[in-house]
Tab-separated table of C-alpha atoms in Angstrom:
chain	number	residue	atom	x	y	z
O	1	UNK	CA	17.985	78.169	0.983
O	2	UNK	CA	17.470	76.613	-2.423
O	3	UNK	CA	20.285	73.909	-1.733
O	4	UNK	CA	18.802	73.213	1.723
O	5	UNK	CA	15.283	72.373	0.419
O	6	UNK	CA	17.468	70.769	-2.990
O	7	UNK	CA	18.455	68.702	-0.402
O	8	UNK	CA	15.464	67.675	1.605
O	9	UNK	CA	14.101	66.776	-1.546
O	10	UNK	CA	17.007	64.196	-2.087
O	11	UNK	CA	16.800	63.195	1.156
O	12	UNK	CA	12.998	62.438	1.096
O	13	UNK	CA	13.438	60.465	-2.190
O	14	UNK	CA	16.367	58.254	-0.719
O	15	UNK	CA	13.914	57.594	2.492
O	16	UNK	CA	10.830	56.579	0.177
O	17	UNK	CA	13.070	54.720	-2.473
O	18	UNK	CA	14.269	52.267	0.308
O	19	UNK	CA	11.036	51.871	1.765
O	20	UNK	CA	9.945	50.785	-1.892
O	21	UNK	CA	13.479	48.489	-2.155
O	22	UNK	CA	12.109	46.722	1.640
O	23	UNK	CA	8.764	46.459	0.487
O	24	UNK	CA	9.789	44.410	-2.567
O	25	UNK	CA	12.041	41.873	-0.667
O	26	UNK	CA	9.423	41.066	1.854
O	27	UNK	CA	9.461	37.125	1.916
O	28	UNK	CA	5.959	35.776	2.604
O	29	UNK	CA	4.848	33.686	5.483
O	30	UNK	CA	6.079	30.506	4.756
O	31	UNK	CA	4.924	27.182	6.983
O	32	UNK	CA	4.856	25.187	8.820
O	33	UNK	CA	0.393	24.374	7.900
O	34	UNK	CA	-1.298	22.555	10.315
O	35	UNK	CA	-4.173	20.407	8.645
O	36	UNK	CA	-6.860	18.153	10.931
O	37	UNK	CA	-9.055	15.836	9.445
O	38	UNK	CA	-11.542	13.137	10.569
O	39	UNK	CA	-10.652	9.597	9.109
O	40	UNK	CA	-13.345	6.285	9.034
O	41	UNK	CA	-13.092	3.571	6.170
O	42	UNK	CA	-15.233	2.085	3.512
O	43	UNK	CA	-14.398	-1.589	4.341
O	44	UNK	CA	-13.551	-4.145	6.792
O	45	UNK	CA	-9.753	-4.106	5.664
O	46	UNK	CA	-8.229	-0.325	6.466
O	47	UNK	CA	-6.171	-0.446	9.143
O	48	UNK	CA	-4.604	-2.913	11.609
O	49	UNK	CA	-6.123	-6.681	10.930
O	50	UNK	CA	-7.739	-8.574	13.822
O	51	UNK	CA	-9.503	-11.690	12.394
O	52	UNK	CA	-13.242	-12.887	13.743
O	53	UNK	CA	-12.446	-16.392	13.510
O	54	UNK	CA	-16.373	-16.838	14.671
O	55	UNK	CA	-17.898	-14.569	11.839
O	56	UNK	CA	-14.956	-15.096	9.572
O	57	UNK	CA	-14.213	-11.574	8.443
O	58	UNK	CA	-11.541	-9.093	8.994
O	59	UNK	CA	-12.035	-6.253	11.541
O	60	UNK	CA	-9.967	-3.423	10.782
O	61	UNK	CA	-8.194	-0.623	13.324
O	62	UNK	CA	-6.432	2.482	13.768
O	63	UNK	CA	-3.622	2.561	15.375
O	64	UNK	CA	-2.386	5.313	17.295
O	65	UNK	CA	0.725	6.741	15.366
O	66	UNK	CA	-0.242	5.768	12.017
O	67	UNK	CA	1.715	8.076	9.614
O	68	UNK	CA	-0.579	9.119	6.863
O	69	UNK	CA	1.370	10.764	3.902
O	70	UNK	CA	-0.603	13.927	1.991
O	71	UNK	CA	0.016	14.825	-1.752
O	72	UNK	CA	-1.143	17.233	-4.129
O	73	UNK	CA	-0.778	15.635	-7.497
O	74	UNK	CA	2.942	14.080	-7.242
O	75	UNK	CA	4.099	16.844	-4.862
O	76	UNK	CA	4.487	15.472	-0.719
O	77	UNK	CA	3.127	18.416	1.213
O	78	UNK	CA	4.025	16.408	4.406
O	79	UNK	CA	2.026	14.069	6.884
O	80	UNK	CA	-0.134	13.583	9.381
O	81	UNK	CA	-0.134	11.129	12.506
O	82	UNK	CA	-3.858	9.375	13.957
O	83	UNK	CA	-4.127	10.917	17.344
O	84	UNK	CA	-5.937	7.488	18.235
O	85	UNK	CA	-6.544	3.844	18.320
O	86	UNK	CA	-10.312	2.522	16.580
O	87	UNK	CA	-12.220	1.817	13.941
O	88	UNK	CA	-11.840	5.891	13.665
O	89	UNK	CA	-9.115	8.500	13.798
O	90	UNK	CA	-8.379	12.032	13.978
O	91	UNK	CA	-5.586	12.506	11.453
O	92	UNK	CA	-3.322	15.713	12.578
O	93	UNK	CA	0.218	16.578	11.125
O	94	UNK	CA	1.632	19.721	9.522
O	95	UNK	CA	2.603	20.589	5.901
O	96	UNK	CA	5.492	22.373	4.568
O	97	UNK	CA	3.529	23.952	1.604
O	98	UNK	CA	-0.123	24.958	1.879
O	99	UNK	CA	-2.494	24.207	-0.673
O	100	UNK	CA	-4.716	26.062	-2.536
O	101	UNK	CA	-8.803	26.090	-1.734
O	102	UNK	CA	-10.067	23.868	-3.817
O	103	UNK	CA	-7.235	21.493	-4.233
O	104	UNK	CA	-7.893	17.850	-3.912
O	105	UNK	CA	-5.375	15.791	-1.866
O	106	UNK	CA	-4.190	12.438	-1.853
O	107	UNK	CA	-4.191	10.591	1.683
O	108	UNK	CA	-1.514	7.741	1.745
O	109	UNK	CA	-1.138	5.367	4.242
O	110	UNK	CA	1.881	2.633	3.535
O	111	UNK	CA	3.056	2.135	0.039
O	112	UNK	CA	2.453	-1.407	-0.187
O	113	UNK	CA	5.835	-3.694	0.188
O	114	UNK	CA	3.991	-7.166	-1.106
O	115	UNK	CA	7.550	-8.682	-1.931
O	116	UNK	CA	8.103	-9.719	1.845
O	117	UNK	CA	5.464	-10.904	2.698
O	118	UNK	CA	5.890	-14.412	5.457
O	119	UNK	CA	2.047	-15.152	5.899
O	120	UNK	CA	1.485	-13.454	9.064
O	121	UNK	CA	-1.795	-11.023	9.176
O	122	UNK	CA	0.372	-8.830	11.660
O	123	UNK	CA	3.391	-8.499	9.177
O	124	UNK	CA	0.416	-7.356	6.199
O	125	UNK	CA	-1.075	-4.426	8.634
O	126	UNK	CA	2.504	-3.556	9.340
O	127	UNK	CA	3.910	-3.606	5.818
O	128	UNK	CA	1.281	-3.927	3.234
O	129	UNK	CA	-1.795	-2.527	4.530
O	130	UNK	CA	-1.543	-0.016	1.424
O	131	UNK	CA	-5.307	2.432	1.870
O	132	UNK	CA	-5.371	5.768	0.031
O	133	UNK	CA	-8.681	8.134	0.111
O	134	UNK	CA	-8.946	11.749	-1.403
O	135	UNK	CA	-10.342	15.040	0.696
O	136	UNK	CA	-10.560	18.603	-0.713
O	137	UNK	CA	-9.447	21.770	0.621
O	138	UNK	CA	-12.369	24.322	1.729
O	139	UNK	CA	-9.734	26.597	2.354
O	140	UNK	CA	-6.963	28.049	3.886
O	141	UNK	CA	-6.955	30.972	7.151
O	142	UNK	CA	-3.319	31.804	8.317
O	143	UNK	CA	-1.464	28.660	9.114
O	144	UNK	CA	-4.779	26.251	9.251
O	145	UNK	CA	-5.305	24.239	6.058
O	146	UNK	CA	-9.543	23.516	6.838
O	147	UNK	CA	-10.946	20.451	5.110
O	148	UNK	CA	-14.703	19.901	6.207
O	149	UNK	CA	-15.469	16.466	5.241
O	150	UNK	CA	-14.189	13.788	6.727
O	151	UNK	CA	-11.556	10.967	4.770
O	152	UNK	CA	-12.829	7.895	4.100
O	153	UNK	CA	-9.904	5.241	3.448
O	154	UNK	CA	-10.253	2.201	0.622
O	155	UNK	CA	-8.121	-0.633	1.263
O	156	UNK	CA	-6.100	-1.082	-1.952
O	157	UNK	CA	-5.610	-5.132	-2.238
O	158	UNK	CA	-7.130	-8.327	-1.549
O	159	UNK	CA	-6.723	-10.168	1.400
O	160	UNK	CA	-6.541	-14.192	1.519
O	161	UNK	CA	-6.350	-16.801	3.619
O	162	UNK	CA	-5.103	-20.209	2.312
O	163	UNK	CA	-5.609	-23.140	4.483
O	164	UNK	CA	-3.552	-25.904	2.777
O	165	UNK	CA	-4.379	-29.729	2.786
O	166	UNK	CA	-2.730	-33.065	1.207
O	167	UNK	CA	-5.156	-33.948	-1.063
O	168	UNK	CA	-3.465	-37.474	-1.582
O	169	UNK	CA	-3.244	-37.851	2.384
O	170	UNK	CA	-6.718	-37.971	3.434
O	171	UNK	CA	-6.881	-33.627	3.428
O	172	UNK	CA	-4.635	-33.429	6.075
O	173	UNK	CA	-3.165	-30.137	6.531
O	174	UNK	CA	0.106	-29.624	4.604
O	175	UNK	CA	2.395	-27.306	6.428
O	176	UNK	CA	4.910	-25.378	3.086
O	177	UNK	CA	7.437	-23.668	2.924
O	178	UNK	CA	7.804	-21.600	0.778
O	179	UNK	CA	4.386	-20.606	-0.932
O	180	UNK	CA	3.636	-19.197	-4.250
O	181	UNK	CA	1.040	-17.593	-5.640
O	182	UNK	CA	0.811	-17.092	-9.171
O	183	UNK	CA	-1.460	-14.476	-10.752
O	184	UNK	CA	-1.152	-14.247	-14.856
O	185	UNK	CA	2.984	-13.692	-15.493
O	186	UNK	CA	3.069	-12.080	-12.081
O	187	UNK	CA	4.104	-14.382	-9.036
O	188	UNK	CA	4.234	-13.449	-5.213
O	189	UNK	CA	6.628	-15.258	-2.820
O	190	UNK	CA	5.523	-15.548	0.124
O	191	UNK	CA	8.197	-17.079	2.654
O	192	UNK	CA	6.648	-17.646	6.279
O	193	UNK	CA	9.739	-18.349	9.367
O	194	UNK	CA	8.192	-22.269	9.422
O	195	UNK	CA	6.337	-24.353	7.397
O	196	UNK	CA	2.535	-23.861	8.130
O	197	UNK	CA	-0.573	-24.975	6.036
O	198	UNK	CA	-1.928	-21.613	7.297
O	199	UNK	CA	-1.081	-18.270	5.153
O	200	UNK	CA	-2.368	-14.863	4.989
O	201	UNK	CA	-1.452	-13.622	1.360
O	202	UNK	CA	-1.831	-9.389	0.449
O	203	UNK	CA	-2.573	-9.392	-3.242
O	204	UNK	CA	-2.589	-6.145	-4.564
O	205	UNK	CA	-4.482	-4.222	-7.045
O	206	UNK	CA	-2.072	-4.005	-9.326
O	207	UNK	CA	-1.792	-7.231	-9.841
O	208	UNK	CA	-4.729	-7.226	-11.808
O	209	UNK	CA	-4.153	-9.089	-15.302
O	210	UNK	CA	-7.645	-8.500	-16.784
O	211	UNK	CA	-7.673	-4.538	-17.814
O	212	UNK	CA	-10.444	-4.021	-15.415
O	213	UNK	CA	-10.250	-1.540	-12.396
O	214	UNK	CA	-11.350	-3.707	-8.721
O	215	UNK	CA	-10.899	-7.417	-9.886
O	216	UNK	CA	-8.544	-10.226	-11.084
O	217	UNK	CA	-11.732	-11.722	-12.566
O	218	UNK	CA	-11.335	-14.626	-15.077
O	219	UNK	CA	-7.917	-15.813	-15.268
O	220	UNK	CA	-6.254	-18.674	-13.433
O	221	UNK	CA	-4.711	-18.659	-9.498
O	222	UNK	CA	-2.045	-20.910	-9.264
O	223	UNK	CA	-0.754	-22.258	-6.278
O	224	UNK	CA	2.947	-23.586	-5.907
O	225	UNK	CA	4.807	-24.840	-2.318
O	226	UNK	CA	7.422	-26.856	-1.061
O	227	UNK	CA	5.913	-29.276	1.693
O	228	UNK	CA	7.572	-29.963	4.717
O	229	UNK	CA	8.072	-33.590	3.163
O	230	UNK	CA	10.154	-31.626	0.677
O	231	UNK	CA	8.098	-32.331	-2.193
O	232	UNK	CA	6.072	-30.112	-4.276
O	233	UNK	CA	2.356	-29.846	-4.825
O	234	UNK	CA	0.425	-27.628	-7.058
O	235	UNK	CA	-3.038	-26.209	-7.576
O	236	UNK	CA	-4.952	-23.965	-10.184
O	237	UNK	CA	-8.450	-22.139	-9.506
O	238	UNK	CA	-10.360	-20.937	-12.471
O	239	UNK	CA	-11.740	-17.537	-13.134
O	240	UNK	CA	-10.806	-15.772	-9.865
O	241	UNK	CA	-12.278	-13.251	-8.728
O	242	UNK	CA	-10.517	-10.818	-6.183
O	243	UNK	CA	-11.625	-7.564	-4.902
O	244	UNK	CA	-9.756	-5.126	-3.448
O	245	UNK	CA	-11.097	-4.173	-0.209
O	246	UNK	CA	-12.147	-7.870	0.659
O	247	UNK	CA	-11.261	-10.768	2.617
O	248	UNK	CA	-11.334	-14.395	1.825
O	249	UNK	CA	-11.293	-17.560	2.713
O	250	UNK	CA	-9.639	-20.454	0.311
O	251	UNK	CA	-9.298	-24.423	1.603
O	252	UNK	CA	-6.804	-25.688	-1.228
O	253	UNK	CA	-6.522	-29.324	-1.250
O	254	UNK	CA	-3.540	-29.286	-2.963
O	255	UNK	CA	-1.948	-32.109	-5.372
O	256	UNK	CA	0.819	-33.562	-5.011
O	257	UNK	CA	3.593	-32.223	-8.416
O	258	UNK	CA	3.968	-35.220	-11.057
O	259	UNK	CA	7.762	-33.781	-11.945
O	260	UNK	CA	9.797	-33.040	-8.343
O	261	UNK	CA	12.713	-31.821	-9.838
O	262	UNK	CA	14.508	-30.883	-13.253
O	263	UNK	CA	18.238	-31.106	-13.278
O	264	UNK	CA	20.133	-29.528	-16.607
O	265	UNK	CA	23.480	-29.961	-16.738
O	266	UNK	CA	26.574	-29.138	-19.022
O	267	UNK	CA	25.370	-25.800	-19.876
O	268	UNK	CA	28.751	-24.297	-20.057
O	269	UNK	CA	28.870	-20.678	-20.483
O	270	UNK	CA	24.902	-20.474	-21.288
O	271	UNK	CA	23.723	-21.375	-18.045
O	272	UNK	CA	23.014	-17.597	-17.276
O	273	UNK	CA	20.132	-18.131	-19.942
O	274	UNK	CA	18.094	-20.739	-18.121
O	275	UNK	CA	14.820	-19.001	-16.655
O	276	UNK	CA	13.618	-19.759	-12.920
O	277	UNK	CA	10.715	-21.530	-12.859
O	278	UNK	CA	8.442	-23.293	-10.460
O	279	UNK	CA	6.192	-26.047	-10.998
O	280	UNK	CA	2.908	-24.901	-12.508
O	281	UNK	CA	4.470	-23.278	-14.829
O	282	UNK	CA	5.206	-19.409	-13.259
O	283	UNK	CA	7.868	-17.887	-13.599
O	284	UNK	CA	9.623	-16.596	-10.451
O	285	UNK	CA	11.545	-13.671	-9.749
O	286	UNK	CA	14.342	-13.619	-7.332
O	287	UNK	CA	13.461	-17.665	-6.301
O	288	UNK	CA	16.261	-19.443	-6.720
């Protein structure tokens, strides 16, 4: 009889000892999160770009489909998708790691690809369109990430229209190609499929060359093209200022360049040294 219940006893113990061992090796509920949140904008520049050409501003649009990345801190959490087309959206997607109540995310549409730019307002909404805005978590019930308030999206660049003329012919427009724009040491290229005197630039925050936080305010623009005569005319504006967020309108009667070309020859094995430059003096990356 003693072995018997001996025995029980060891039996019993085995039983709750590997109900212990399950218990610890439990693996959490892991996601998929789904997250839904309400999305309107601050400005007239968030989301697809239709111009007014009678008021002269830009109207801007949701686009069903939009892929809106979400972050918390560096970390991607995943994205969501607007379920609609408008000046509003409902943002929906689902996230492989939930956050934590209280946690503030980051709301990323586009990254902003400025370097390929051709002067088209459609190619900007579909490349450059760069808009971030910030939401916080009220908290977190199963697999539902809830955010109450709704996100409201900041473009993050400038917007401008150049309309170039000849100033030496009379203002007459001046179709380029290509077109520069030259901000500080910084220099966009902007290379449109056929000369135009008509270009829609995306200049973006960062571009900023004055240590402030919304503006390129007081230092020079300068302008650089080829002309469809093949020559090359120049302009500089003075204490610019650009806003993120807004859309303008510049008529540059441009000049026609005093120096067309510069030819160095007989460079031998320093010709690697020679910067790119265009006329105006701004350097170019990646123009030759």
């Amino acid at each position: 009889m003693k072995i018997n219940r001996y025995l029980g006893m060891a039996v019993l113990l085995a039983v709750m000892t590997g109900c212990m061992a399950e218990q610890e090796v439990l693996v959490p509920e892991t996601g998929p999160y789904t997250l839904t949140i309400s999305a309107t904008k601050t400005n007239e520049m968030t989301k697809a770009l239709v111009e007014d050409t009678v008021n002269g501003t830009l109207w801007s649009r949701w686009t069903a489909g939009d892929v809106v990345s979400v972050y918390s801190g560096e970390n991607l959490l995943g994205t969501l998708t607007a379920q609609s087309s408008g000046e509003s959206t409902t943002l929906y997607g689902e996230l492989s790691y939930p956050p934590q109540a209280d946690d503030e995310l980051l709301l990323s549409c586009r990254t902003g690809d400025y370097g390929q730019q051709d002067g088209l307002l459609s190619t900007i909404a579909a490349t450059c369109d760069y808009c971030t805005a910030t939401v916080r978590v009220s908290g977190v019930s199963g697999k539902t990430v809830r955010v109450e308030n709704p996100a409201v999206f900041t473009s993050q660049q400038s917007i401008v229209k150049f309309t170039l003329t000849n100033k030496s012919d009379s203002d007459n427009p001046l179709p380029v190609k290509p077109f520069y724009v030259g901000l500080g040491n910084q220099t966009l290229v902007v290379t449109p499929a056929a000369a135009t005197n008509v270009l829609y630039v995306a200049i973006p925050e960062h571009f900023n060359t004055t240590g402030g936080d919304d503006a390129h305010t007081g230092k020079n623009i300068s302008l650089t093209a080829k002309g469809s005569d093949n020559k090359n005319y120049t302009l500089t504006r003075n204490d610019a200022l650009l806003e993120k967020g807004k859309f303008y309108q510049v008529n540059a009667s441009m000049n026609k360049a005093k120096i067309q070309s510069v030819t160095i020859t007989n460079l031998g094995s320093h010709s690697s040294l020679v910067p790119t430059y265009v006329l105006g003096g701004k350097k170019v990356e990646e123009a030759r």
